[in-house]
Each structure stands twice: as C-alpha cells, then as structure tokens.
GROMACS .gro file of C-alpha atoms in nm:
model
  336
    1UNK     CA    1 -19.716  -5.895  -6.824
    2UNK     CA    2 -20.033  -5.686  -6.810
    3UNK     CA    3 -20.366  -5.823  -6.925
    4UNK     CA    4 -20.493  -5.633  -7.229
    5UNK     CA    5 -20.858  -5.700  -7.143
    6UNK     CA    6 -21.115  -5.794  -7.402
    7UNK     CA    7 -20.874  -5.800  -7.698
    8UNK     CA    8 -21.021  -5.727  -8.036
    9UNK     CA    9 -21.389  -5.757  -7.952
   10UNK     CA   10 -21.408  -5.407  -7.803
   11UNK     CA   11 -21.720  -5.500  -7.605
   12UNK     CA   12 -21.947  -5.427  -7.903
   13UNK     CA   13 -22.186  -5.716  -7.849
   14UNK     CA   14 -22.450  -5.747  -8.119
   15UNK     CA   15 -22.380  -5.424  -8.304
   16UNK     CA   16 -22.441  -5.418  -8.674
   17UNK     CA   17 -22.126  -5.525  -8.863
   18UNK     CA   18 -22.116  -5.194  -9.048
   19UNK     CA   19 -22.083  -5.001  -8.721
   20UNK     CA   20 -21.814  -5.218  -8.567
   21UNK     CA   21 -21.494  -5.028  -8.480
   22UNK     CA   22 -21.172  -5.102  -8.664
   23UNK     CA   23 -20.818  -5.092  -8.530
   24UNK     CA   24 -20.594  -4.785  -8.545
   25UNK     CA   25 -20.340  -4.783  -8.829
   26UNK     CA   26 -19.976  -4.728  -8.729
   27UNK     CA   27 -19.804  -4.458  -8.937
   28UNK     CA   28 -19.462  -4.431  -8.769
   29UNK     CA   29 -19.222  -4.598  -8.753
   30UNK     CA   30 -19.240  -4.814  -9.063
   31UNK     CA   31 -19.218  -5.188  -9.012
   32UNK     CA   32 -18.872  -5.298  -8.893
   33UNK     CA   33 -18.734  -4.943  -8.928
   34UNK     CA   34 -18.384  -4.891  -8.791
   35UNK     CA   35 -18.369  -4.615  -8.528
   36UNK     CA   36 -18.106  -4.479  -8.293
   37UNK     CA   37 -18.145  -4.576  -7.927
   38UNK     CA   38 -18.302  -4.303  -7.716
   39UNK     CA   39 -18.664  -4.227  -7.796
   40UNK     CA   40 -18.891  -4.366  -8.066
   41UNK     CA   41 -19.177  -4.164  -8.209
   42UNK     CA   42 -19.492  -4.374  -8.244
   43UNK     CA   43 -19.785  -4.233  -8.438
   44UNK     CA   44 -20.114  -4.386  -8.550
   45UNK     CA   45 -20.443  -4.279  -8.703
   46UNK     CA   46 -20.789  -4.377  -8.586
   47UNK     CA   47 -20.986  -4.657  -8.741
   48UNK     CA   48 -21.365  -4.655  -8.778
   49UNK     CA   49 -21.539  -4.502  -8.476
   50UNK     CA   50 -21.893  -4.635  -8.418
   51UNK     CA   51 -22.172  -4.380  -8.439
   52UNK     CA   52 -22.244  -4.212  -8.109
   53UNK     CA   53 -21.906  -4.286  -7.954
   54UNK     CA   54 -21.590  -4.083  -7.912
   55UNK     CA   55 -21.234  -4.187  -7.837
   56UNK     CA   56 -21.120  -4.096  -7.485
   57UNK     CA   57 -20.765  -4.236  -7.503
   58UNK     CA   58 -20.550  -4.518  -7.637
   59UNK     CA   59 -20.400  -4.830  -7.484
   60UNK     CA   60 -20.038  -4.873  -7.593
   61UNK     CA   61 -19.867  -5.208  -7.541
   62UNK     CA   62 -19.490  -5.236  -7.592
   63UNK     CA   63 -19.198  -5.466  -7.521
   64UNK     CA   64 -18.838  -5.536  -7.615
   65UNK     CA   65 -18.901  -5.901  -7.532
   66UNK     CA   66 -19.009  -6.194  -7.743
   67UNK     CA   67 -19.292  -6.170  -7.995
   68UNK     CA   68 -19.487  -6.426  -7.794
   69UNK     CA   69 -19.537  -6.169  -7.514
   70UNK     CA   70 -19.745  -5.934  -7.731
   71UNK     CA   71 -19.885  -6.123  -8.029
   72UNK     CA   72 -20.203  -6.247  -7.860
   73UNK     CA   73 -20.513  -6.028  -7.813
   74UNK     CA   74 -20.504  -6.088  -7.436
   75UNK     CA   75 -20.143  -5.969  -7.398
   76UNK     CA   76 -20.046  -5.609  -7.328
   77UNK     CA   77 -19.693  -5.563  -7.187
   78UNK     CA   78 -19.615  -5.203  -7.101
   79UNK     CA   79 -19.988  -5.125  -7.081
   80UNK     CA   80 -19.978  -4.744  -7.098
   81UNK     CA   81 -20.286  -4.526  -7.149
   82UNK     CA   82 -20.210  -4.242  -7.391
   83UNK     CA   83 -20.428  -3.932  -7.444
   84UNK     CA   84 -20.298  -3.853  -7.795
   85UNK     CA   85 -20.261  -4.056  -8.118
   86UNK     CA   86 -19.882  -4.043  -8.077
   87UNK     CA   87 -19.626  -4.121  -7.809
   88UNK     CA   88 -19.253  -4.103  -7.734
   89UNK     CA   89 -19.128  -4.443  -7.625
   90UNK     CA   90 -18.799  -4.469  -7.437
   91UNK     CA   91 -18.589  -4.715  -7.637
   92UNK     CA   92 -18.246  -4.697  -7.480
   93UNK     CA   93 -18.124  -5.051  -7.547
   94UNK     CA   94 -17.887  -5.073  -7.848
   95UNK     CA   95 -17.929  -5.360  -8.089
   96UNK     CA   96 -18.278  -5.445  -7.963
   97UNK     CA   97 -18.606  -5.521  -8.139
   98UNK     CA   98 -18.902  -5.331  -7.995
   99UNK     CA   99 -19.263  -5.436  -8.054
  100UNK     CA  100 -19.580  -5.239  -7.996
  101UNK     CA  101 -19.951  -5.231  -8.074
  102UNK     CA  102 -20.229  -4.989  -7.989
  103UNK     CA  103 -20.606  -4.974  -7.962
  104UNK     CA  104 -20.860  -4.698  -7.896
  105UNK     CA  105 -21.082  -4.675  -7.589
  106UNK     CA  106 -21.427  -4.522  -7.632
  107UNK     CA  107 -21.635  -4.312  -7.395
  108UNK     CA  108 -21.851  -4.611  -7.299
  109UNK     CA  109 -21.541  -4.803  -7.180
  110UNK     CA  110 -21.523  -5.039  -7.479
  111UNK     CA  111 -21.219  -5.080  -7.703
  112UNK     CA  112 -21.142  -5.109  -8.071
  113UNK     CA  113 -20.939  -5.407  -8.192
  114UNK     CA  114 -20.561  -5.381  -8.159
  115UNK     CA  115 -20.351  -5.264  -8.448
  116UNK     CA  116 -20.109  -5.512  -8.598
  117UNK     CA  117 -19.790  -5.552  -8.396
  118UNK     CA  118 -19.531  -5.312  -8.535
  119UNK     CA  119 -19.156  -5.358  -8.480
  120UNK     CA  120 -18.853  -5.132  -8.498
  121UNK     CA  121 -18.484  -5.203  -8.434
  122UNK     CA  122 -18.223  -4.990  -8.257
  123UNK     CA  123 -17.870  -4.964  -8.390
  124UNK     CA  124 -17.553  -4.984  -8.180
  125UNK     CA  125 -17.383  -4.657  -8.272
  126UNK     CA  126 -17.468  -4.435  -7.974
  127UNK     CA  127 -17.148  -4.305  -7.812
  128UNK     CA  128 -17.297  -4.043  -7.581
  129UNK     CA  129 -17.636  -3.913  -7.471
  130UNK     CA  130 -17.659  -3.618  -7.237
  131UNK     CA  131 -18.011  -3.538  -7.113
  132UNK     CA  132 -17.869  -3.256  -6.896
  133UNK     CA  133 -18.140  -3.299  -6.633
  134UNK     CA  134 -17.950  -3.127  -6.354
  135UNK     CA  135 -17.624  -3.309  -6.429
  136UNK     CA  136 -17.393  -3.413  -6.711
  137UNK     CA  137 -17.448  -3.789  -6.681
  138UNK     CA  138 -17.403  -3.991  -6.999
  139UNK     CA  139 -17.731  -4.182  -7.034
  140UNK     CA  140 -17.568  -4.452  -7.249
  141UNK     CA  141 -17.386  -4.591  -6.945
  142UNK     CA  142 -17.055  -4.564  -7.131
  143UNK     CA  143 -16.919  -4.319  -6.877
  144UNK     CA  144 -16.873  -4.019  -7.107
  145UNK     CA  145 -17.003  -3.766  -6.857
  146UNK     CA  146 -17.012  -3.392  -6.933
  147UNK     CA  147 -16.852  -3.170  -6.669
  148UNK     CA  148 -16.983  -2.811  -6.626
  149UNK     CA  149 -16.701  -2.555  -6.632
  150UNK     CA  150 -16.666  -2.197  -6.505
  151UNK     CA  151 -17.010  -2.168  -6.349
  152UNK     CA  152 -17.216  -2.340  -6.619
  153UNK     CA  153 -17.555  -2.417  -6.463
  154UNK     CA  154 -17.875  -2.610  -6.528
  155UNK     CA  155 -18.207  -2.445  -6.609
  156UNK     CA  156 -18.541  -2.610  -6.526
  157UNK     CA  157 -18.694  -2.492  -6.856
  158UNK     CA  158 -18.520  -2.732  -7.093
  159UNK     CA  159 -18.664  -2.887  -7.406
  160UNK     CA  160 -18.727  -3.210  -7.216
  161UNK     CA  161 -18.674  -3.164  -6.843
  162UNK     CA  162 -18.377  -2.941  -6.758
  163UNK     CA  163 -18.108  -2.794  -6.984
  164UNK     CA  164 -17.749  -2.673  -6.973
  165UNK     CA  165 -17.764  -2.295  -6.925
  166UNK     CA  166 -17.475  -2.078  -7.047
  167UNK     CA  167 -17.422  -1.706  -6.987
  168UNK     CA  168 -17.206  -1.642  -7.294
  169UNK     CA  169 -16.885  -1.583  -7.098
  170UNK     CA  170 -16.640  -1.873  -7.058
  171UNK     CA  171 -16.891  -2.116  -6.903
  172UNK     CA  172 -16.937  -2.443  -7.091
  173UNK     CA  173 -16.926  -2.821  -7.043
  174UNK     CA  174 -16.658  -3.067  -7.151
  175UNK     CA  175 -16.648  -3.440  -7.218
  176UNK     CA  176 -16.310  -3.609  -7.191
  177UNK     CA  177 -16.149  -3.734  -7.509
  178UNK     CA  178 -16.227  -4.100  -7.574
  179UNK     CA  179 -16.180  -4.345  -7.865
  180UNK     CA  180 -16.558  -4.340  -7.922
  181UNK     CA  181 -16.541  -3.976  -8.036
  182UNK     CA  182 -16.243  -4.024  -8.271
  183UNK     CA  183 -16.422  -4.139  -8.584
  184UNK     CA  184 -16.132  -4.070  -8.822
  185UNK     CA  185 -16.272  -4.047  -9.173
  186UNK     CA  186 -16.576  -4.254  -9.078
  187UNK     CA  187 -16.942  -4.176  -9.033
  188UNK     CA  188 -17.070  -3.980  -8.735
  189UNK     CA  189 -17.368  -3.787  -8.594
  190UNK     CA  190 -17.389  -3.501  -8.344
  191UNK     CA  191 -17.722  -3.349  -8.243
  192UNK     CA  192 -17.852  -3.107  -7.981
  193UNK     CA  193 -18.150  -2.888  -7.897
  194UNK     CA  194 -18.045  -2.521  -7.902
  195UNK     CA  195 -18.218  -2.213  -7.759
  196UNK     CA  196 -17.992  -1.907  -7.806
  197UNK     CA  197 -18.040  -1.564  -7.645
  198UNK     CA  198 -17.803  -1.360  -7.858
  199UNK     CA  199 -17.745  -1.274  -8.224
  200UNK     CA  200 -17.476  -1.080  -8.405
  201UNK     CA  201 -17.182  -1.294  -8.297
  202UNK     CA  202 -17.042  -1.638  -8.367
  203UNK     CA  203 -17.150  -1.890  -8.104
  204UNK     CA  204 -16.999  -2.237  -8.066
  205UNK     CA  205 -17.233  -2.531  -8.003
  206UNK     CA  206 -17.027  -2.850  -8.022
  207UNK     CA  207 -16.654  -2.872  -8.084
  208UNK     CA  208 -16.378  -3.132  -8.083
  209UNK     CA  209 -16.066  -2.984  -8.233
  210UNK     CA  210 -15.706  -2.888  -8.181
  211UNK     CA  211 -15.532  -2.602  -8.360
  212UNK     CA  212 -15.457  -2.839  -8.650
  213UNK     CA  213 -15.739  -3.094  -8.654
  214UNK     CA  214 -16.105  -3.140  -8.574
  215UNK     CA  215 -16.454  -3.001  -8.627
  216UNK     CA  216 -16.694  -2.742  -8.490
  217UNK     CA  217 -17.071  -2.692  -8.509
  218UNK     CA  218 -17.168  -2.331  -8.448
  219UNK     CA  219 -17.420  -2.053  -8.505
  220UNK     CA  220 -17.320  -1.765  -8.730
  221UNK     CA  221 -17.399  -1.399  -8.643
  222UNK     CA  222 -17.704  -1.400  -8.872
  223UNK     CA  223 -17.850  -1.711  -8.706
  224UNK     CA  224 -17.742  -1.965  -8.968
  225UNK     CA  225 -17.615  -2.303  -8.853
  226UNK     CA  226 -17.268  -2.402  -8.973
  227UNK     CA  227 -17.034  -2.702  -8.962
  228UNK     CA  228 -16.662  -2.674  -9.030
  229UNK     CA  229 -16.377  -2.922  -9.058
  230UNK     CA  230 -16.011  -2.827  -9.036
  231UNK     CA  231 -15.945  -2.903  -9.405
  232UNK     CA  232 -16.286  -2.908  -9.574
  233UNK     CA  233 -16.379  -2.568  -9.434
  234UNK     CA  234 -16.722  -2.428  -9.357
  235UNK     CA  235 -17.061  -2.561  -9.464
  236UNK     CA  236 -17.321  -2.290  -9.399
  237UNK     CA  237 -17.694  -2.345  -9.380
  238UNK     CA  238 -17.950  -2.082  -9.482
  239UNK     CA  239 -18.206  -2.196  -9.227
  240UNK     CA  240 -18.184  -2.002  -8.902
  241UNK     CA  241 -18.173  -2.091  -8.535
  242UNK     CA  242 -18.406  -1.824  -8.393
  243UNK     CA  243 -18.344  -1.652  -8.059
  244UNK     CA  244 -18.575  -1.757  -7.778
  245UNK     CA  245 -18.692  -2.073  -7.957
  246UNK     CA  246 -18.590  -2.436  -7.929
  247UNK     CA  247 -18.449  -2.590  -8.247
  248UNK     CA  248 -18.292  -2.931  -8.299
  249UNK     CA  249 -17.964  -2.917  -8.489
  250UNK     CA  250 -17.823  -3.242  -8.629
  251UNK     CA  251 -17.504  -3.288  -8.831
  252UNK     CA  252 -17.423  -3.626  -8.980
  253UNK     CA  253 -17.163  -3.765  -9.220
  254UNK     CA  254 -17.213  -4.064  -9.449
  255UNK     CA  255 -16.905  -4.139  -9.654
  256UNK     CA  256 -16.787  -3.792  -9.756
  257UNK     CA  257 -17.134  -3.633  -9.752
  258UNK     CA  258 -17.225  -3.413  -9.456
  259UNK     CA  259 -17.598  -3.347  -9.409
  260UNK     CA  260 -17.741  -3.094  -9.167
  261UNK     CA  261 -18.095  -3.122  -9.036
  262UNK     CA  262 -18.285  -2.851  -8.850
  263UNK     CA  263 -18.602  -2.962  -8.671
  264UNK     CA  264 -18.605  -3.292  -8.859
  265UNK     CA  265 -18.580  -3.134  -9.205
  266UNK     CA  266 -18.274  -3.153  -9.430
  267UNK     CA  267 -18.137  -2.798  -9.443
  268UNK     CA  268 -17.825  -2.847  -9.652
  269UNK     CA  269 -17.538  -3.071  -9.754
  270UNK     CA  270 -17.168  -3.051  -9.827
  271UNK     CA  271 -16.859  -3.263  -9.870
  272UNK     CA  272 -16.600  -3.328  -9.601
  273UNK     CA  273 -16.350  -3.615  -9.600
  274UNK     CA  274 -16.146  -3.486  -9.304
  275UNK     CA  275 -15.990  -3.721  -9.051
  276UNK     CA  276 -16.130  -3.613  -8.714
  277UNK     CA  277 -15.901  -3.813  -8.486
  278UNK     CA  278 -15.738  -3.590  -8.226
  279UNK     CA  279 -15.671  -3.566  -7.852
  280UNK     CA  280 -15.905  -3.275  -7.777
  281UNK     CA  281 -16.193  -3.295  -7.534
  282UNK     CA  282 -16.548  -3.239  -7.661
  283UNK     CA  283 -16.681  -2.894  -7.567
  284UNK     CA  284 -17.045  -2.787  -7.544
  285UNK     CA  285 -17.110  -2.414  -7.582
  286UNK     CA  286 -16.749  -2.303  -7.625
  287UNK     CA  287 -16.478  -2.312  -7.887
  288UNK     CA  288 -16.114  -2.343  -7.785
  289UNK     CA  289 -16.170  -2.373  -7.407
  290UNK     CA  290 -15.794  -2.368  -7.351
  291UNK     CA  291 -15.791  -2.017  -7.500
  292UNK     CA  292 -16.083  -1.885  -7.295
  293UNK     CA  293 -16.388  -1.960  -7.517
  294UNK     CA  294 -16.353  -1.700  -7.789
  295UNK     CA  295 -16.707  -1.762  -7.927
  296UNK     CA  296 -16.922  -1.885  -7.633
  297UNK     CA  297 -17.293  -1.965  -7.650
  298UNK     CA  298 -17.537  -1.748  -7.461
  299UNK     CA  299 -17.848  -1.961  -7.417
  300UNK     CA  300 -17.944  -2.320  -7.344
  301UNK     CA  301 -17.856  -2.665  -7.480
  302UNK     CA  302 -18.045  -2.987  -7.417
  303UNK     CA  303 -18.067  -3.353  -7.521
  304UNK     CA  304 -17.723  -3.378  -7.684
  305UNK     CA  305 -17.622  -3.705  -7.849
  306UNK     CA  306 -17.335  -3.849  -8.049
  307UNK     CA  307 -17.303  -4.158  -8.265
  308UNK     CA  308 -17.032  -4.324  -8.470
  309UNK     CA  309 -17.294  -4.393  -8.738
  310UNK     CA  310 -17.469  -4.172  -8.990
  311UNK     CA  311 -17.831  -4.065  -8.956
  312UNK     CA  312 -18.091  -4.113  -9.229
  313UNK     CA  313 -18.371  -3.866  -9.300
  314UNK     CA  314 -18.622  -4.099  -9.132
  315UNK     CA  315 -18.405  -4.124  -8.822
  316UNK     CA  316 -18.373  -3.745  -8.806
  317UNK     CA  317 -18.751  -3.708  -8.821
  318UNK     CA  318 -18.798  -3.975  -8.556
  319UNK     CA  319 -18.553  -3.816  -8.313
  320UNK     CA  320 -18.700  -3.467  -8.355
  321UNK     CA  321 -19.062  -3.579  -8.328
  322UNK     CA  322 -18.997  -3.808  -8.031
  323UNK     CA  323 -18.841  -3.522  -7.837
  324UNK     CA  324 -19.130  -3.293  -7.928
  325UNK     CA  325 -19.379  -3.552  -7.801
  326UNK     CA  326 -19.174  -3.606  -7.483
  327UNK     CA  327 -19.176  -3.229  -7.427
  328UNK     CA  328 -19.556  -3.224  -7.447
  329UNK     CA  329 -19.556  -3.030  -7.774
  330UNK     CA  330 -19.804  -3.124  -8.044
  331UNK     CA  331 -19.573  -3.254  -8.319
  332UNK     CA  332 -19.563  -3.037  -8.636
  333UNK     CA  333 -19.637  -3.137  -8.994
  334UNK     CA  334 -19.308  -3.323  -9.050
  335UNK     CA  335 -19.420  -3.570  -8.780
  336UNK     CA  336 -19.758  -3.655  -8.931
   0.00000   0.00000   0.00000
C-alpha cells in the first residue's frame, strides 16, 4: 500500500481559513453505481484553489480491496498521478467493489484534502472482451478468442491501442459458438468501436445467425446503424457512423426493448422478442461467412465486448467515456 503523504492538510500551515483548499468533488460514477467490467470513467471537479496557486496534477488512489485500505488520510493504494480531472480505471474483475479517492497537487508541492471515498460495483455479465491489440485474445479469460480469417490484419492506429483491420473483401474474424452467446429471449449487449472507410453499401459489423435464426448489427449504405433479428426485422437508426471517424456502437436488449447507443447517446429503440439461440459462430466484419461474406466491412473495429445483461444509459456513457479517456481524447460533453 502506498503512503498518501500529508493527507488532508495539504501543507497549508497557518494560511487564513478562507484561503484553505477544499477537496475535489467526484462527478462520475455516482456512489455505488453498477458498471460493466472493463474500464470505469472517473471524473471530478476542482475544489477551492488558494490564491496564487495552480493545480499541476491529481493524486488518484484506488483499490478493489477492503475499505480499510483507503479510508484513512494516510492511505493511498494505487497511487497514480493524473494530469487531467478525469481518468479511465481498468476494472476487469466481475462482481467486485472498487473504491477510489482523489486530491489535487498544487505548484508549490502541497495538496488539497482528499475527496470522499467513492465506490462502484462491477456486474458479472461479461461474456467476451476483445481489445484486438495485435491478437484476438478474449480479455475476460473465458477463452472466447477471435480468430482472424482470410488475411484479416491488425492496425496500430486503433481506438485504444491496435484494431482489427478489414479490407472489405472476405476477411473477418470469428468467435466459436458457445453457450455464453446463446441468450435465447434474454437480455444481451454487444458493443464495438467502428471506423469505416466506405459508404454506399451494406456492411456487417457483428453477426451470429443461421439462415433461420439469429441477429446482425450492420451499417446501411447511407451510414445509419441498424440491428435486425430473424423475426422482428430491422431497427434502423437515423444517427450516422461517419467514414474515417471512430464511433462506439452499442446494442442492448432489456426484456423486449432493444436500445441502440452511438457514442454514449441513445440513438433509437425498437421491440424484438426473438430467441437468439443457434449454433452459428460470431462473426466480426462479415455476414454469412459460410457464403463468402456478402456484405463485408471495409475499415477498422476495436474494443468489442459482449454481455448476457442489458446496459443502462449510465453504463453506456461510462463505457464510451472511459474508452475516450484511455485513448487520450478529451471526453466530449456527454462525459462531463
């Protein structure tokens, strides 16, 4: 456990009480918020900054251990120095409680007091997470690796690290069929970062279907994102996935309601009660691989995940903003 230093005193000595610094206020996540494992987006706003000082960086303390390892002003597990008032915290453990606090460091080397300890909890629904950093390893440890097919490659310019790069021919990646992906009529989530190179044609993103059963997430010729089930048909979104730009597409079902989020914002909803159990493999960037990929993706995919749980609006914002922060991008308004 790292020593947090001078705790809440901030080294302010005999300063007038009115000029004493106050702790940062944590904005995200809310207390005890449920998040998916993967990355958590932490954001805070500055407290009072004493006259004549500026903030140089922030000390972030975090743990998935007991509260007693972080609740004292002298305790700082994790002990990371952060240059921005936000951070993406790796939170891969399912069913865990994470705790964190933060304080500002000023240009004279003194600190503000720590914020209150904030907690969030990870659910246990993750069934696959593919970072695509030069390989198709499943980061959940469940063994659902993605195998590149027909020359599919990896590009160093991914959203976070590398990405799966597809030429729009018959190259794609597949994940073997497994019980975890056969959700029946239950809840589910699929999400991925997409950066397409081509418009004017249908392009498959994620598919698990046979000729009689299953679903597909794809981009329409005009750039709209769509989800289709074998019986419920197509749910089309007006918001576009723009060529040459990274966008996070997320499709989730809760009960019979399917919600689609683009870049953390709800883009549309529909109804689909289909049973999605089948024996097909999961395909990334290709529909109907056994028939030669009739609508392949030309572009890149990154940070793909699947869950056998639904995703709330707050979860969708968290996942989008955490990836933005991890990519070194200043998070947009939805993340404030």
